[in-house]
Amino acid sequence: RSFANMGRQIKRSGDAIARLLRPAEISFEEIHYMCKSFFRNSPKLFIAIDDTLIKKFYSKFMQGAGMHFDNQYYREIMAYRLTFGVVTNGKYLMPFGCEFLFAKELIEASRDKFLSKDDIAKMLVKKAQNLFPDKKLIVVVDGLYSTVNFIKWCVDRNIRLEARMHSHRVVEYQGKKSQN
């Protein structure tokens, strides 16, 4: 759970464990190379974007932790929210990027400093397009990213999108309204 806890296992300090880690940029460069190599023969790839909570119940003073709604507990909890992008050909899956999504209070207080969920999703799609410029990409998202802003951004850029929509959403396409 923390560098200090991991260090106890091998009788080292938390700082010693932190120094053993390579910079994130190097790890991302390596995973990008692996993704390109692994999926080089796949003509069509799916780019899935989702998020997860890293619960920090007692993290009142931990930088970046905030109140997020947890579907498991059906209430807001103190946590980190990590948005991640994965690439799959339908059989194999590999991560290619991630970003912290901060609590709404922080985003609204300083929009220029923190990315919104739509901004993070757009960034991950752009990263996937840069990684796989010669592949047919289909972006797959859940209801959290089924916003007018993100859908319009995908349509404007001719990005194929498969999104889960909440049942109360109404979609208008070619002048016809549809609701499932």
Short mmCIF file of C-alpha atoms in Angstrom, two decimals:
data_model
loop_
_atom_site.label_atom_id
_atom_site.label_comp_id
_atom_site.label_asym_id
_atom_site.label_seq_id
_atom_site.Cartn_x
_atom_site.Cartn_y
_atom_site.Cartn_z
CA ARG A 1 0.00 0.00 0.00
CA SER A 2 2.88 2.37 0.58
CA PHE A 3 6.62 2.47 0.03
CA ALA A 4 7.14 2.15 3.80
CA ASN A 5 5.02 -1.03 3.93
CA MET A 6 6.83 -2.50 0.92
CA GLY A 7 10.18 -1.62 2.47
CA ARG A 8 9.37 -3.53 5.65
CA GLN A 9 9.16 -6.73 3.61
CA ILE A 10 12.82 -6.45 2.56
CA LYS A 11 14.03 -4.48 5.60
CA ARG A 12 14.48 -1.19 3.72
CA SER A 13 13.08 2.29 4.20
CA GLY A 14 10.25 3.73 2.11
CA ASP A 15 12.71 6.20 0.57
CA ALA A 16 14.97 3.32 -0.54
CA ILE A 17 12.00 1.67 -2.28
CA ALA A 18 11.07 4.96 -3.99
CA ARG A 19 14.64 5.30 -5.32
CA LEU A 20 14.41 1.80 -6.84
CA LEU A 21 11.55 2.87 -9.10
CA ARG A 22 12.36 4.14 -12.56
CA PRO A 23 10.85 7.42 -13.75
CA ALA A 24 7.34 7.05 -15.17
CA GLU A 25 8.44 8.39 -18.57
CA ILE A 26 10.83 5.46 -19.03
CA SER A 27 8.19 2.91 -18.02
CA PHE A 28 5.65 4.47 -20.41
CA GLU A 29 8.19 4.47 -23.28
CA GLU A 30 8.79 0.76 -22.71
CA ILE A 31 5.08 -0.12 -22.52
CA HIS A 32 4.42 1.91 -25.70
CA TYR A 33 7.16 -0.02 -27.51
CA MET A 34 5.67 -3.30 -26.25
CA CYS A 35 2.16 -2.29 -27.39
CA LYS A 36 3.37 -1.35 -30.88
CA SER A 37 5.31 -4.60 -31.21
CA PHE A 38 2.59 -6.83 -29.79
CA PHE A 39 -0.25 -5.42 -31.91
CA ARG A 40 1.76 -4.79 -35.11
CA ASN A 41 -0.24 -7.38 -37.09
CA SER A 42 -3.69 -6.37 -35.82
CA PRO A 43 -5.54 -4.19 -38.37
CA LYS A 44 -8.25 -3.16 -35.88
CA LEU A 45 -7.76 -2.24 -32.23
CA PHE A 46 -10.09 -1.23 -29.43
CA ILE A 47 -9.06 1.58 -27.10
CA ALA A 48 -10.87 1.22 -23.78
CA ILE A 49 -10.92 4.07 -21.29
CA ASP A 50 -12.07 3.50 -17.73
CA ASP A 51 -11.31 4.55 -14.20
CA THR A 52 -10.80 3.00 -10.80
CA LEU A 53 -10.70 4.22 -7.23
CA ILE A 54 -7.75 3.65 -4.94
CA LYS A 55 -9.40 3.90 -1.54
CA LYS A 56 -7.63 6.01 1.06
CA PHE A 57 -10.09 6.15 3.93
CA TYR A 58 -7.66 7.89 6.27
CA SER A 59 -5.98 10.14 3.70
CA LYS A 60 -7.32 13.45 4.92
CA PHE A 61 -3.92 15.02 4.43
CA MET A 62 -2.68 13.11 1.36
CA GLN A 63 -2.20 15.38 -1.63
CA GLY A 64 -4.57 14.63 -4.50
CA ALA A 65 -6.98 12.45 -2.54
CA GLY A 66 -10.57 13.61 -2.68
CA MET A 67 -14.17 12.59 -2.28
CA HIS A 68 -15.33 10.31 -5.11
CA PHE A 69 -18.54 8.31 -5.46
CA ASP A 70 -17.92 4.59 -5.04
CA ASN A 71 -20.48 2.30 -6.69
CA GLN A 72 -19.50 -0.54 -4.37
CA TYR A 73 -20.42 1.38 -1.21
CA TYR A 74 -23.02 3.70 -2.85
CA ARG A 75 -21.53 6.74 -1.17
CA GLU A 76 -18.66 9.15 -1.53
CA ILE A 77 -15.35 7.99 -0.11
CA MET A 78 -11.88 9.47 0.23
CA ALA A 79 -9.80 8.04 -2.62
CA TYR A 80 -7.54 8.62 -5.56
CA ARG A 81 -9.25 8.20 -8.94
CA LEU A 82 -7.08 6.80 -11.70
CA THR A 83 -8.22 7.00 -15.32
CA PHE A 84 -6.43 4.58 -17.62
CA GLY A 85 -6.33 3.60 -21.27
CA VAL A 86 -5.83 0.07 -22.56
CA VAL A 87 -5.49 -1.31 -26.05
CA THR A 88 -6.90 -4.68 -27.07
CA ASN A 89 -7.43 -6.70 -30.21
CA GLY A 90 -10.25 -8.63 -28.52
CA LYS A 91 -7.97 -11.35 -27.27
CA TYR A 92 -5.07 -9.59 -25.55
CA LEU A 93 -5.05 -6.37 -23.57
CA MET A 94 -2.22 -3.99 -22.63
CA PRO A 95 -2.27 -0.65 -20.78
CA PHE A 96 -0.77 2.35 -22.54
CA GLY A 97 -1.53 5.36 -20.36
CA CYS A 98 -3.05 6.69 -17.17
CA GLU A 99 -3.76 9.94 -15.39
CA PHE A 100 -5.16 10.96 -12.02
CA LEU A 101 -8.63 12.45 -12.06
CA PHE A 102 -8.93 14.82 -9.17
CA ALA A 103 -12.06 15.58 -7.16
CA LYS A 104 -14.60 17.98 -8.70
CA GLU A 105 -13.85 20.59 -6.04
CA LEU A 106 -10.21 20.81 -7.11
CA ILE A 107 -11.01 20.83 -10.83
CA GLU A 108 -13.62 23.58 -10.47
CA ALA A 109 -11.35 25.68 -8.23
CA SER A 110 -8.45 25.58 -10.69
CA ARG A 111 -9.50 24.51 -14.21
CA ASP A 112 -6.14 25.48 -15.73
CA LYS A 113 -4.21 23.23 -13.34
CA PHE A 114 -6.22 19.98 -13.39
CA LEU A 115 -7.61 18.00 -16.32
CA SER A 116 -11.30 17.11 -16.45
CA LYS A 117 -12.46 13.55 -17.19
CA ASP A 118 -13.21 14.53 -20.79
CA ASP A 119 -9.79 16.12 -21.19
CA ILE A 120 -8.11 12.98 -19.88
CA ALA A 121 -10.15 10.77 -22.22
CA LYS A 122 -9.25 13.01 -25.18
CA MET A 123 -5.58 12.90 -24.19
CA LEU A 124 -5.66 9.08 -24.05
CA VAL A 125 -7.36 8.86 -27.47
CA LYS A 126 -4.74 11.19 -28.99
CA LYS A 127 -1.97 9.09 -27.42
CA ALA A 128 -3.50 5.93 -28.93
CA GLN A 129 -3.74 7.61 -32.34
CA ASN A 130 -0.06 8.54 -32.12
CA LEU A 131 0.90 5.01 -31.08
CA PHE A 132 -1.16 3.33 -33.81
CA PRO A 133 -1.45 5.76 -36.75
CA ASP A 134 -1.96 2.99 -39.31
CA LYS A 135 -4.62 1.02 -37.40
CA LYS A 136 -8.40 1.26 -37.35
CA LEU A 137 -9.17 2.37 -33.79
CA ILE A 138 -12.49 2.03 -31.98
CA VAL A 139 -12.80 3.87 -28.67
CA VAL A 140 -14.85 2.05 -26.03
CA VAL A 141 -16.08 3.89 -22.93
CA ASP A 142 -18.61 3.44 -20.16
CA GLY A 143 -21.35 5.82 -19.09
CA LEU A 144 -18.95 8.16 -17.26
CA TYR A 145 -17.51 9.33 -20.59
CA SER A 146 -20.81 9.41 -22.52
CA THR A 147 -20.95 13.18 -22.34
CA VAL A 148 -22.06 15.51 -25.10
CA ASN A 149 -18.63 17.14 -25.03
CA PHE A 150 -16.69 13.89 -25.53
CA ILE A 151 -19.09 12.38 -28.08
CA LYS A 152 -19.08 15.61 -30.12
CA TRP A 153 -15.27 15.71 -29.98
CA CYS A 154 -15.11 12.13 -31.34
CA VAL A 155 -17.68 12.82 -34.09
CA ASP A 156 -15.88 16.01 -35.16
CA ARG A 157 -12.61 14.07 -35.54
CA ASN A 158 -14.20 11.03 -37.21
CA ILE A 159 -13.23 8.77 -34.30
CA ARG A 160 -15.26 5.58 -34.01
CA LEU A 161 -16.86 5.40 -30.57
CA GLU A 162 -18.80 2.72 -28.74
CA ALA A 163 -20.23 4.12 -25.53
CA ARG A 164 -22.51 2.81 -22.85
CA MET A 165 -25.32 5.29 -22.38
CA HIS A 166 -27.42 5.74 -19.29
CA SER A 167 -31.06 4.77 -19.85
CA HIS A 168 -32.30 8.34 -19.31
CA ARG A 169 -30.14 9.76 -22.14
CA VAL A 170 -31.80 10.90 -25.36
CA VAL A 171 -29.76 10.75 -28.55
CA GLU A 172 -30.62 12.81 -31.61
CA TYR A 173 -29.21 11.56 -34.90
CA GLN A 174 -30.18 12.98 -38.29
CA GLY A 175 -33.13 14.78 -36.76
CA LYS A 176 -34.56 11.68 -35.04
CA LYS A 177 -34.59 11.33 -31.27
CA SER A 178 -33.98 7.91 -29.71
CA GLN A 179 -34.03 6.67 -26.14
CA ASN A 180 -33.48 3.08 -24.99
#
